PDB file of C-alpha atoms in Angstrom:
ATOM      1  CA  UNK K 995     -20.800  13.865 -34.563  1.00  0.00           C
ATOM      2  CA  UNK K 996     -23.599  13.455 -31.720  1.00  0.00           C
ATOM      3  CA  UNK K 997     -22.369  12.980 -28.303  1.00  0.00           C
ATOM      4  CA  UNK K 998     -24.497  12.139 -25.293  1.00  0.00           C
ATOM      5  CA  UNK K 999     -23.547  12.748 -22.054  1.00  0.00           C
ATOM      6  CA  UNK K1000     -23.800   9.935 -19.583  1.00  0.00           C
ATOM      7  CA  UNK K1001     -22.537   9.251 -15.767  1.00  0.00           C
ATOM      8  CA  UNK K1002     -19.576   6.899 -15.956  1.00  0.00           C
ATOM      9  CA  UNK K1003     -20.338   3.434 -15.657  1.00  0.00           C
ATOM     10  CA  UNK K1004     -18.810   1.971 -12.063  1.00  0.00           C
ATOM     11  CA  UNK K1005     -18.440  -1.129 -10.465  1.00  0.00           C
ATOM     12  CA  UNK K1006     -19.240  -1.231  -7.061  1.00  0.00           C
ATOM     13  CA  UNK K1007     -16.467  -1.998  -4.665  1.00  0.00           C
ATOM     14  CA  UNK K1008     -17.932  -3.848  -2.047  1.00  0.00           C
ATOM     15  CA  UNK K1009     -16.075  -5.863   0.748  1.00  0.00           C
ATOM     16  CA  UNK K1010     -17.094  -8.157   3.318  1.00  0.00           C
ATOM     17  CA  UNK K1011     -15.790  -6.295   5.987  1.00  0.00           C
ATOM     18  CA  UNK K1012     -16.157  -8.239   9.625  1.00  0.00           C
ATOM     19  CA  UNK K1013     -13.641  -6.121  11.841  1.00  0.00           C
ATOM     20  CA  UNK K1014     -11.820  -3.260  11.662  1.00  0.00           C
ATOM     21  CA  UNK K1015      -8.568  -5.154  11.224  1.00  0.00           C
ATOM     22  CA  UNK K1016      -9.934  -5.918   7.523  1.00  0.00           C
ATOM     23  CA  UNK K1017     -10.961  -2.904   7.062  1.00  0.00           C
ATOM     24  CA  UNK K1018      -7.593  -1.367   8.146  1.00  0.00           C
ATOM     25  CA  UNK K1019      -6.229  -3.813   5.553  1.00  0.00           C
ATOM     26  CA  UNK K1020      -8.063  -2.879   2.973  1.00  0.00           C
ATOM     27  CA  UNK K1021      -7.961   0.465   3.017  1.00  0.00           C
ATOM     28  CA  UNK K1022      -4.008  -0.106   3.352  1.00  0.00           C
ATOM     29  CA  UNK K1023      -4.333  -2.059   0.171  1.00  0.00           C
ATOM     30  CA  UNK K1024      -6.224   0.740  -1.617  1.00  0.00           C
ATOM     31  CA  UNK K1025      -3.950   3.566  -0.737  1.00  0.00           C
ATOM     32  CA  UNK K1026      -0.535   2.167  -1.554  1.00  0.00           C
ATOM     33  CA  UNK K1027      -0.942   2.608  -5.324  1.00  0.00           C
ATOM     34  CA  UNK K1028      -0.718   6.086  -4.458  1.00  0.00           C
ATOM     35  CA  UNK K1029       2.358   5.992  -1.898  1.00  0.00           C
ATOM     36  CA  UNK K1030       4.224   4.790  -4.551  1.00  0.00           C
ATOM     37  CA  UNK K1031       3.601   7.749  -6.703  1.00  0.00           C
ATOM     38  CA  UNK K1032       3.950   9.822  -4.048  1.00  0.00           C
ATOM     39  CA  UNK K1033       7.654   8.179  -3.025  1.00  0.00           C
ATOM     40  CA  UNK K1034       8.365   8.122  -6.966  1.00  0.00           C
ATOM     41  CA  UNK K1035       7.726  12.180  -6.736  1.00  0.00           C
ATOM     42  CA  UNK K1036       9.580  12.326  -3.973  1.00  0.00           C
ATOM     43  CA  UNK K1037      13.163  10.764  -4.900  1.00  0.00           C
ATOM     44  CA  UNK K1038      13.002  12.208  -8.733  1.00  0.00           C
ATOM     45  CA  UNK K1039      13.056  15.697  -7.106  1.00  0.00           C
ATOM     46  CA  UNK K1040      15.995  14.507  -5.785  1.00  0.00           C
ATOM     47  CA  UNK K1041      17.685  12.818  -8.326  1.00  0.00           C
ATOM     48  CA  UNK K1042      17.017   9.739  -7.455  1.00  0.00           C
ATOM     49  CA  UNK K1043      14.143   6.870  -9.044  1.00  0.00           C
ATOM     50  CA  UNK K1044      12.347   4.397  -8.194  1.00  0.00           C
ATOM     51  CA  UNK K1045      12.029   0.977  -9.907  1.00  0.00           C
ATOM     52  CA  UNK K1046       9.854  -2.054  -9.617  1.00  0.00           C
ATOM     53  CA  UNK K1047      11.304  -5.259  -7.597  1.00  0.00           C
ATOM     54  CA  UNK K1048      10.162  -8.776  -7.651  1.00  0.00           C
ATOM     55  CA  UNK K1049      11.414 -11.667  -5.072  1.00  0.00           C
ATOM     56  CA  UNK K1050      14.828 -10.968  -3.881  1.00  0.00           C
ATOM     57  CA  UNK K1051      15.961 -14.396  -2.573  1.00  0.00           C
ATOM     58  CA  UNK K1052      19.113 -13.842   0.386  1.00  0.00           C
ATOM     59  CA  UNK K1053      21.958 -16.099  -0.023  1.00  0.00           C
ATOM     60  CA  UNK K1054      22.586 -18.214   3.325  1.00  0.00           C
ATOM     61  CA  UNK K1055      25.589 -20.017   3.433  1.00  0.00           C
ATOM     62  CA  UNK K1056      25.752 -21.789   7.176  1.00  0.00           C
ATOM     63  CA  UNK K1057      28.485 -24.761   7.610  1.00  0.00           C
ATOM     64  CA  UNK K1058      26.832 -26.433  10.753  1.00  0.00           C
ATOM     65  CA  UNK K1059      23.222 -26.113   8.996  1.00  0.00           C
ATOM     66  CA  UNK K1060      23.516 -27.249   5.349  1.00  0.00           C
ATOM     67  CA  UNK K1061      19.691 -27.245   5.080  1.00  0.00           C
ATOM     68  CA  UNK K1062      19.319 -24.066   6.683  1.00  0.00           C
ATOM     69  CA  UNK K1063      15.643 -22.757   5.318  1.00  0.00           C
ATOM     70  CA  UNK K1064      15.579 -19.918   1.952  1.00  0.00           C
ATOM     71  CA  UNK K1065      14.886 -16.690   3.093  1.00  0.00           C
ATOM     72  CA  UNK K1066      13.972 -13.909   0.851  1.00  0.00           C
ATOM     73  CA  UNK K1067      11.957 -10.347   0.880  1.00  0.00           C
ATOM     74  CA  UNK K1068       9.678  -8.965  -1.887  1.00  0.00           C
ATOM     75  CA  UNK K1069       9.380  -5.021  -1.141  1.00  0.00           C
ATOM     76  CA  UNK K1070       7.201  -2.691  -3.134  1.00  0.00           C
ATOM     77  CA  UNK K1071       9.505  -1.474  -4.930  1.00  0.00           C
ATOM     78  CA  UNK K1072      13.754   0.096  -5.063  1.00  0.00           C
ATOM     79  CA  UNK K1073      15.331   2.911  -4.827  1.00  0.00           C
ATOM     80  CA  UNK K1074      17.853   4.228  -7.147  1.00  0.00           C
ATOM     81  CA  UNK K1075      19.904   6.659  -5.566  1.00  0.00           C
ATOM     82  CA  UNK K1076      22.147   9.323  -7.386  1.00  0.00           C
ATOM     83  CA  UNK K1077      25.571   7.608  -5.724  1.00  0.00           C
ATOM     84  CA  UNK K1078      24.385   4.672  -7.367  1.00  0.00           C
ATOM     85  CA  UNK K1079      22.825   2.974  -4.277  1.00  0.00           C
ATOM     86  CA  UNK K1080      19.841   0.842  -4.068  1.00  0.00           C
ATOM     87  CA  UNK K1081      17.801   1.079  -1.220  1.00  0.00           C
ATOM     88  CA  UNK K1082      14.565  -1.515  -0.259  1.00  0.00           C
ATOM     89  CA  UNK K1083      11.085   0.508  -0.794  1.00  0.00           C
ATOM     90  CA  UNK K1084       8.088  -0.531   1.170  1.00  0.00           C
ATOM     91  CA  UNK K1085       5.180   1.003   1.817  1.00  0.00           C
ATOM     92  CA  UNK K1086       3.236   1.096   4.872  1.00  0.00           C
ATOM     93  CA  UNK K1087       0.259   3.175   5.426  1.00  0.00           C
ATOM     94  CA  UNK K1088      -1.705   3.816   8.605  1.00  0.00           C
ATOM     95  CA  UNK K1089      -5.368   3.492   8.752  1.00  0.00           C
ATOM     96  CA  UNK K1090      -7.612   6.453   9.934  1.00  0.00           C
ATOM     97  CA  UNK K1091     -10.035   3.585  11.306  1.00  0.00           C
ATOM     98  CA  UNK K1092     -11.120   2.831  14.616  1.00  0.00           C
ATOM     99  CA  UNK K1093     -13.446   0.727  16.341  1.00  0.00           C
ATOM    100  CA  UNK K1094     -16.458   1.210  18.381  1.00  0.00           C
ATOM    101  CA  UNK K1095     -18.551  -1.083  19.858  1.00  0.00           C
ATOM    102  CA  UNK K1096     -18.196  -4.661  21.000  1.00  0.00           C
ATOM    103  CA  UNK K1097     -17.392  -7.465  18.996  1.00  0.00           C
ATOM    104  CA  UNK K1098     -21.313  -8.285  18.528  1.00  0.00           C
ATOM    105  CA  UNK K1099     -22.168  -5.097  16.973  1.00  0.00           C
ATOM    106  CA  UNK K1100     -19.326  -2.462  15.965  1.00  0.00           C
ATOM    107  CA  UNK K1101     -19.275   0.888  13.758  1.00  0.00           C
ATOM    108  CA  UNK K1102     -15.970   1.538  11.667  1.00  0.00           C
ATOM    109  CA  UNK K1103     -15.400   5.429  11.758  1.00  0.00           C
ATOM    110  CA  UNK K1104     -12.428   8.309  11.231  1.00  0.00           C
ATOM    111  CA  UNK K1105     -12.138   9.786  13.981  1.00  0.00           C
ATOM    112  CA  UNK K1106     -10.497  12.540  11.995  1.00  0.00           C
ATOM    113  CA  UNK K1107      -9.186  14.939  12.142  1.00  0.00           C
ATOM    114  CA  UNK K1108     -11.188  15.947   9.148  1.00  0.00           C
ATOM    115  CA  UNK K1109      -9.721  19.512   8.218  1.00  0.00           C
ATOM    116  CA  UNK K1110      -5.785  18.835   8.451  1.00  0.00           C
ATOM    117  CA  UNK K1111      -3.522  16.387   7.661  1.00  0.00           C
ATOM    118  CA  UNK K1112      -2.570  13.802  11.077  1.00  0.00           C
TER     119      UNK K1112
END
């Protein structure tokens, strides 16, 4: 068959990006797809996985506050450890970005370094 070679078709990712607090957050938001492979890698080599986690709700059972308010957490993610304990994952990730500038007129940059991991 006949094959023509042609660049791959992408959609731009654009953001409105007003301070470098959004763009901290979503850089953040693009790199924790990859933690989580990363932390998967990590635990298997030790015998341990990880598994996906909705909503855990926390039980709160308060005598002198009957309508004491729900609490709950919703990590990334759980650990399955090899002596059959579960540990909370979440991922945090630090953005490379700072600010220069005022407030009126700023530049978003890595200040590095470029050649070696921080």
């Amino acid at each position: 068959f006949q094959y023509e070679s042609r660049p791959p078709l992408r959609a731009p990712r654009l953001y409105d990006v007003r301070n470098v607090g959004e763009a901290r957050m979503v850089w953040g938001s693009t790199q924790e797809g990859t933690s989580i492979v990363a932390a998967i890698n990590y635990f298997a080599a030790r015998g341990a996985h990880v598994g996906e986690l909705g909503m855990c709700p926390a039980e709160v059972h308060n005598a002198h506050a009957p309508c004491a308010p729900l609490l709950g957490a919703s990590p990334d993610g759980a650990v399955f450890l090899p002596d059959e304990t579960i540990a909370a994952l979440e991922i945090k990730n630090h953005s490379p970005f700072a600010q220069r500038g005022t407030s009126q007129g700023f530049t978003i940059a890595d200040p590095g370094p470029h050649t070696s991991v921080a």
